Amino acid sequence: MVSKESILTLLEEVCDPEIPVLSLSDLGVLRDVSFRNEEWVITITPTYSGCPAMKTMEDDVLAKLKANGITNVRVELVLSPAWTTDWLSESGKIKLREFGIAPPEHEVDKSVLFAAPTIVPCPKCGSRETKMVSQFGSTACKAHYQCLSCLEPYDYFKCLK
Amino acid sequence: MKNESLYNYVLRLGDDSLILGQRLGEWCGHGPILEEDIAMTNISLDLIGQAMSLLDYAGEIDGNGKDHDALAFLRFENEYQNALLVEQPNGDFADTMMRQFLFDAFRQPLFEKLVHSSDAQLSAIAEKSLKETRYHLKHTSEWIIRLGDGTEESHTRAQKALDNLWRYTDELFSETSADLSLVTSGIVPSMVEIKEVWNKTVHAVFAEATLQIPTNNWQFEGGRRGVHSEHLGYLLADLQYMQRAYPNMKW
């Protein structure tokens, strides 16, 4: 018997292709699972408008469910309400840090006039002495930082509100 | 077509995003430093993503079954309604940053207002795009200040870029009589409000960047009604090549 819970359990194993430690629900991209007109509708929302991973996520969701015998299924993409990093789960933030990506931060550094107002601790050594190299990183959702204590360059999953 | 005014409005938003996204993509592998190469292609990606949503919606309003690909790749030059500003060539880094800054300073207040549109889909696209545009404007404002208030060379180039591109800015705020009917029905904001915010932003940033706004205010227009500069044809030849050479090919 297929239930919403069994689908959610299966989807726990579908991860972001760029950040394979995060499931779609950790990421906040998975918005809803519902049964409408004899089919399961999986609702997802993009992180960024042009995120090239969205198509892969959609394909991976369908592949996962079909491999488990659920064939009456489609993926629906919704834009509103717009995704925000607030939807990233607490366990997702821990997994990100362990993976070497600094999770979104809200603490503002008032000593800087502009350019890098947020304190982003290093995911490797925990130092708060870090600098932003560029607001734009390896993917649309990340900025590029460097730790001034251990010199490690790292990605920061930037805050989007 | 149910609503030709809305179709044209959404198409224009989509064409601005598409053409500027394509221009920025031309920097891929040619940025002055690696971080800026990545930044420009990131912004390009956001713009092309926005173009996909906007052109899909324009196709939906049109009701002829055209999706974003059909609208992006299979129209003639005079069917594109983007502003002349976004099709201008990349030039040097100062030219590209100036073009982007003038555009971002326009798009941010526009999306802020469009979030409150009585049209649900337009509001949803604006809500999504606004978050991205805030990052773009922050980035380009910082660069304009850094270049203008930087070395003699960077100041000269930034001023030259401003002198050249200023003449394409009025067109961003042009409104047709059809647009005004959309304003009345609460679907889109009045461009008068948008221009006020834009003026404040550009004056503040140029003051800090020690750049002078040109006193000669002669302005070009035409893009919004499909009359483009010669640059668009070359851009489209590049953009459309695959679909024209191999019709209906899939990637």
XYZ file of C-alpha atoms in Angstrom:
412
model
C 0.000 0.000 0.000
C 1.452 3.315 -1.097
C 1.033 6.113 1.426
C 2.316 9.651 1.703
C 4.602 8.457 4.516
C 6.092 5.646 2.420
C 6.797 8.110 -0.405
C 8.401 10.579 1.994
C 10.587 7.764 3.350
C 11.698 6.843 -0.180
C 12.378 10.482 -1.032
C 14.674 10.781 2.008
C 17.167 8.928 -0.196
C 16.960 11.451 -3.069
C 19.743 13.979 -2.658
C 20.890 17.233 -4.163
C 23.195 16.200 -7.041
C 25.628 19.029 -6.175
C 25.565 18.522 -2.385
C 25.019 14.765 -2.028
C 24.781 14.879 1.801
C 21.495 16.817 1.678
C 18.167 15.204 0.866
C 15.550 17.250 -0.965
C 13.606 17.650 2.276
C 16.735 18.745 4.207
C 17.201 21.372 1.517
C 13.594 22.556 1.766
C 13.120 21.934 -1.966
C 10.528 19.200 -1.366
C 7.314 21.087 -0.563
C 4.498 18.576 -0.677
C 3.365 15.068 -1.558
C -0.302 14.662 -2.404
C -2.656 12.280 -4.173
C -4.778 14.009 -6.809
C -6.874 12.525 -9.629
C -5.451 9.031 -9.265
C -1.831 10.161 -9.239
C 0.853 11.168 -6.776
C 2.016 14.733 -7.178
C 5.439 15.613 -5.787
C 5.764 19.379 -5.419
C 9.234 20.904 -5.496
C 10.481 24.496 -5.618
C 13.764 25.753 -7.103
C 16.463 27.266 -4.911
C 17.502 29.701 -7.667
C 15.616 30.387 -10.929
C 18.376 29.001 -13.118
C 19.535 26.163 -10.869
C 20.607 23.430 -13.344
C 20.189 20.779 -10.635
C 16.384 21.108 -10.652
C 15.921 18.911 -13.713
C 18.195 16.241 -12.222
C 16.254 16.381 -8.946
C 13.000 15.918 -10.834
C 14.422 12.956 -12.781
C 15.871 11.428 -9.598
C 12.510 11.692 -7.774
C 10.711 9.942 -10.639
C 13.420 7.282 -10.983
C 13.372 6.545 -7.245
C 9.597 6.142 -7.075
C 9.331 4.164 -10.299
C 12.074 1.780 -9.157
C 9.863 1.131 -6.116
C 6.797 0.361 -8.181
C 5.100 3.760 -7.926
C 4.386 4.709 -11.518
C 1.360 7.013 -11.310
C 3.477 9.963 -10.300
C 4.444 13.384 -11.597
C 6.605 16.248 -10.347
C 5.187 19.746 -10.106
C 7.421 22.810 -9.900
C 6.090 25.793 -7.926
C 7.721 29.214 -7.546
C 5.641 30.653 -4.721
C 6.226 30.862 -1.847
C 9.816 31.425 -2.935
C 12.476 29.193 -1.404
C 14.522 30.644 1.425
C 17.525 29.285 3.298
C 15.297 29.339 6.421
C 13.799 26.116 5.052
C 17.100 24.297 5.350
C 16.601 21.761 8.164
C 18.715 21.865 11.339
C 20.093 18.394 10.567
C 20.811 19.661 7.033
C 22.921 22.494 8.441
C 24.961 20.046 10.523
C 25.440 17.748 7.510
C 26.565 20.736 5.424
C 29.201 21.757 7.958
C 30.492 18.189 8.243
C 30.717 18.101 4.430
C 32.926 21.234 4.490
C 30.322 23.809 3.439
C 29.520 26.617 5.885
C 25.732 26.773 6.466
C 23.794 30.079 6.178
C 24.612 32.543 8.959
C 22.758 35.563 10.264
C 25.300 37.160 12.558
C 26.295 40.539 11.159
C 29.820 41.896 11.497
C 29.365 45.598 12.243
C 33.053 46.423 11.843
C 32.856 46.125 8.053
C 31.260 48.871 5.972
C 30.214 46.692 3.097
C 31.164 43.616 1.074
C 31.232 41.002 3.852
C 28.817 41.909 6.631
C 28.197 38.349 7.832
C 30.455 36.327 10.108
C 30.876 32.907 8.549
C 32.897 30.550 10.784
C 35.290 28.165 9.038
C 33.684 24.688 8.698
C 37.109 23.035 9.211
C 38.643 24.781 12.243
C 35.724 26.854 13.537
C 37.652 30.157 13.404
C 35.577 33.308 13.060
C 38.453 35.095 11.324
C 37.368 34.482 7.751
C 36.941 36.569 4.629
C 34.621 36.529 1.662
C 36.534 35.987 -1.581
C 33.467 36.376 -3.816
C 29.710 36.559 -3.351
C 29.412 34.064 -6.173
C 30.817 30.553 -5.829
C 30.834 27.144 -7.475
C 27.013 27.065 -7.732
C 24.301 29.736 -7.630
C 23.531 28.998 -3.964
C 27.076 29.394 -2.666
C 29.604 32.152 -1.996
C 33.357 31.660 -1.844
C 35.151 32.199 1.496
C 38.574 31.658 2.943
C 39.622 31.009 6.547
C 42.309 33.441 7.727
C 43.372 31.111 10.571
C 43.848 27.755 8.823
C 43.844 29.246 5.283
C 41.274 26.702 4.063
C 39.216 27.973 1.122
C 35.575 26.878 1.416
C 32.044 27.285 0.109
C 29.417 29.164 2.074
C 25.779 28.267 1.486
C 24.650 31.871 1.253
C 21.653 33.264 3.011
C 18.679 33.842 0.715
C 15.651 35.583 2.176
C -5.065 35.896 -27.337
C -6.735 36.605 -24.030
C -4.558 39.423 -22.854
C -2.194 40.931 -25.404
C -1.061 43.733 -23.063
C 0.054 41.275 -20.403
C 1.704 39.059 -23.025
C 3.839 41.938 -24.293
C 4.734 43.042 -20.789
C 5.849 39.560 -19.684
C 7.667 38.995 -22.984
C 9.642 42.219 -22.483
C 10.684 41.167 -18.976
C 11.691 37.767 -20.357
C 13.583 39.215 -23.334
C 15.561 41.591 -21.091
C 16.613 38.622 -18.944
C 17.382 36.372 -21.899
C 19.483 38.829 -23.894
C 21.442 40.122 -20.909
C 21.961 36.545 -19.708
C 23.373 35.632 -23.119
C 25.664 38.691 -23.094
C 27.055 37.825 -19.659
C 27.563 34.231 -20.768
C 29.971 35.522 -23.414
C 32.378 36.299 -20.548
C 32.631 32.602 -19.634
C 36.331 31.766 -19.695
C 37.284 35.399 -20.392
C 36.740 37.111 -17.017
C 39.525 39.387 -15.756
C 39.907 37.164 -12.678
C 38.475 33.739 -11.905
C 36.067 35.024 -9.228
C 34.521 37.544 -11.612
C 34.279 34.986 -14.379
C 32.243 32.857 -11.952
C 30.212 35.860 -10.744
C 29.211 36.936 -14.248
C 28.212 33.423 -15.274
C 26.276 32.993 -11.991
C 24.326 36.169 -12.735
C 23.858 34.960 -16.304
C 22.413 31.704 -14.981
C 19.951 33.562 -12.722
C 18.853 35.723 -15.650
C 18.379 32.765 -17.971
C 16.418 30.975 -15.247
C 14.182 34.031 -14.903
C 13.826 34.151 -18.688
C 12.629 30.531 -18.689
C 9.866 31.279 -16.171
C 8.867 34.525 -17.880
C 8.866 33.185 -21.431
C 6.956 30.063 -20.365
C 4.357 32.347 -18.822
C 4.229 34.560 -21.933
C 3.644 31.394 -23.978
C 0.862 30.365 -21.613
C -0.871 33.758 -21.973
C -0.489 33.547 -25.758
C -2.084 30.086 -25.707
C -0.389 28.823 -28.869
C 1.567 26.106 -27.087
C 4.915 27.902 -27.307
C 7.324 27.257 -24.449
C 10.469 29.165 -23.450
C 12.605 27.366 -26.024
C 10.265 28.257 -28.907
C 10.239 31.894 -27.822
C 13.974 32.106 -27.145
C 15.215 30.359 -30.265
C 12.621 30.733 -32.981
C 11.700 34.390 -33.301
C 13.017 36.997 -35.700
C 15.044 39.959 -34.509
C 12.161 42.452 -34.716
C 10.013 40.196 -32.514
C 12.304 40.630 -29.506
C 11.181 43.412 -27.197
C 14.235 43.766 -24.966
C 15.569 47.220 -24.142
C 18.511 48.438 -26.236
C 20.653 48.641 -23.081
C 20.881 44.876 -22.556
C 21.965 44.051 -26.117
C 24.927 46.462 -26.059
C 28.264 44.630 -26.432
C 30.277 43.600 -23.377
C 33.157 45.992 -24.138
C 35.625 45.963 -21.253
C 34.873 44.974 -17.649
C 33.788 48.539 -16.786
C 31.303 48.567 -19.695
C 29.815 45.245 -18.569
C 29.572 46.276 -14.911
C 28.024 49.641 -15.836
C 25.412 48.019 -18.099
C 24.618 45.506 -15.350
C 24.427 48.127 -12.600
C 22.066 50.395 -14.576
C 19.887 47.357 -15.250
C 19.948 45.861 -11.719
C 19.055 49.249 -10.209
C 15.969 49.163 -12.462
C 14.991 45.531 -11.929
C 15.175 45.486 -8.133
C 12.453 48.124 -7.536
C 10.449 46.685 -10.439
C 10.394 43.190 -8.915
C 9.707 44.678 -5.463
C 6.515 46.162 -6.875
C 5.615 43.190 -9.076
C 5.551 40.969 -5.982
C 2.263 42.771 -5.190
C 0.813 42.200 -8.673
C -2.799 41.056 -8.786
C -1.582 38.465 -11.310
C -0.550 35.430 -9.224
C 2.024 33.969 -11.626
C 3.736 37.299 -12.309
C 3.887 37.883 -8.562
C 5.410 34.420 -7.988
C 8.122 34.975 -10.619
C 8.891 38.419 -9.166
C 9.132 37.031 -5.628
C 11.648 34.430 -6.782
C 13.669 36.785 -9.003
C 13.827 39.620 -6.478
C 15.953 37.582 -4.075
C 18.498 36.944 -6.824
C 18.441 40.517 -8.125
C 19.353 41.871 -4.658
C 22.635 39.946 -4.843
C 23.287 41.221 -8.363
C 22.714 44.877 -7.468
C 24.901 44.625 -4.377
C 27.688 43.133 -6.464
C 27.507 45.655 -9.288
C 27.138 48.703 -6.962
C 30.307 47.663 -5.180
C 32.150 47.298 -8.465
C 30.992 50.686 -9.778
C 32.274 52.352 -6.588
C 35.534 50.393 -6.692
C 36.146 51.219 -10.365
C 35.014 54.860 -10.255
C 36.824 55.684 -7.031
C 39.791 53.457 -7.868
C 42.796 54.232 -10.033
C 42.971 56.893 -12.736
C 42.667 54.167 -15.359
C 39.639 52.460 -13.774
C 37.949 55.839 -13.204
C 38.452 56.867 -16.847
C 37.039 53.598 -18.114
C 34.043 53.627 -15.752
C 33.237 57.220 -16.746
C 33.524 56.320 -20.435
C 31.148 53.390 -19.912
C 28.637 55.645 -18.162
C 28.907 58.296 -20.912
C 28.217 55.627 -23.509
C 25.384 53.743 -21.793
C 23.422 56.600 -20.215
C 21.593 57.202 -23.502
C 19.903 53.780 -23.235
C 18.445 54.244 -19.756
C 15.241 56.233 -20.418
C 13.888 53.407 -22.524
C 13.795 51.106 -19.483
C 10.961 53.236 -18.098
C 8.941 53.696 -21.289
C 5.277 52.723 -21.065
C 2.789 51.998 -23.826
C -0.905 52.839 -23.496
C -1.503 49.090 -23.061
C 0.909 49.118 -20.088
C -1.053 51.937 -18.505
C -4.195 49.804 -18.593
C -2.246 47.095 -16.725
C -1.218 49.732 -14.169
C -4.871 50.705 -13.687
C -5.864 47.101 -13.067
C -3.140 46.653 -10.444
C -1.177 44.086 -12.457
C 1.990 46.154 -12.909
C 3.422 49.245 -11.172
C 3.742 52.644 -12.779
C 7.212 53.223 -14.237
C 7.197 56.701 -12.702
C 7.587 55.118 -9.248
C 10.298 52.760 -10.481
C 12.260 55.599 -12.056
C 12.187 57.547 -8.798
C 13.814 54.685 -6.895
C 16.270 54.061 -9.750
C 17.303 57.720 -9.789
C 18.042 57.651 -6.077
C 20.144 54.488 -6.375
C 22.220 55.583 -9.357
C 22.814 59.105 -8.003
C 23.970 57.756 -4.633
C 26.294 55.162 -6.158
C 27.749 57.526 -8.784
C 28.381 60.173 -6.106
C 30.338 57.666 -4.038
C 32.107 56.433 -7.161
C 33.050 60.038 -8.127
C 31.409 59.540 -11.528
C 29.536 62.273 -13.403
C 26.158 61.666 -14.999
C 26.353 63.011 -18.591
C 24.770 66.422 -19.037
C 23.736 65.634 -22.601
C 20.526 63.701 -22.062
C 19.792 62.701 -25.670
C 18.204 59.239 -25.478
C 17.798 56.257 -27.814
C 14.728 54.064 -27.918
C 13.330 51.333 -30.178
C 14.013 47.956 -28.552
C 10.627 47.780 -26.867
C 8.937 47.933 -30.284
C 11.384 45.588 -32.000
C 13.703 48.175 -33.556
C 17.144 47.136 -32.391
C 20.769 48.189 -32.700
C 22.899 46.158 -35.113
C 24.372 44.228 -32.180
C 21.263 42.137 -31.524
C 21.412 40.354 -34.885
C 24.890 38.996 -34.193
C 23.895 37.951 -30.683
C 20.840 36.083 -31.992
C 22.863 34.382 -34.726
C 24.994 32.910 -31.953
C 22.070 32.142 -29.626
C 19.851 30.533 -32.262
C 22.475 28.707 -34.302
C 21.743 25.148 -33.127
C 17.951 25.350 -33.499
C 18.229 27.004 -36.910
C 20.847 24.579 -38.220
C 19.229 21.461 -36.735
C 15.510 22.218 -36.278
C 13.881 20.546 -33.261
C 17.145 19.044 -32.061
C 17.178 18.147 -28.365
C 20.214 18.510 -26.141
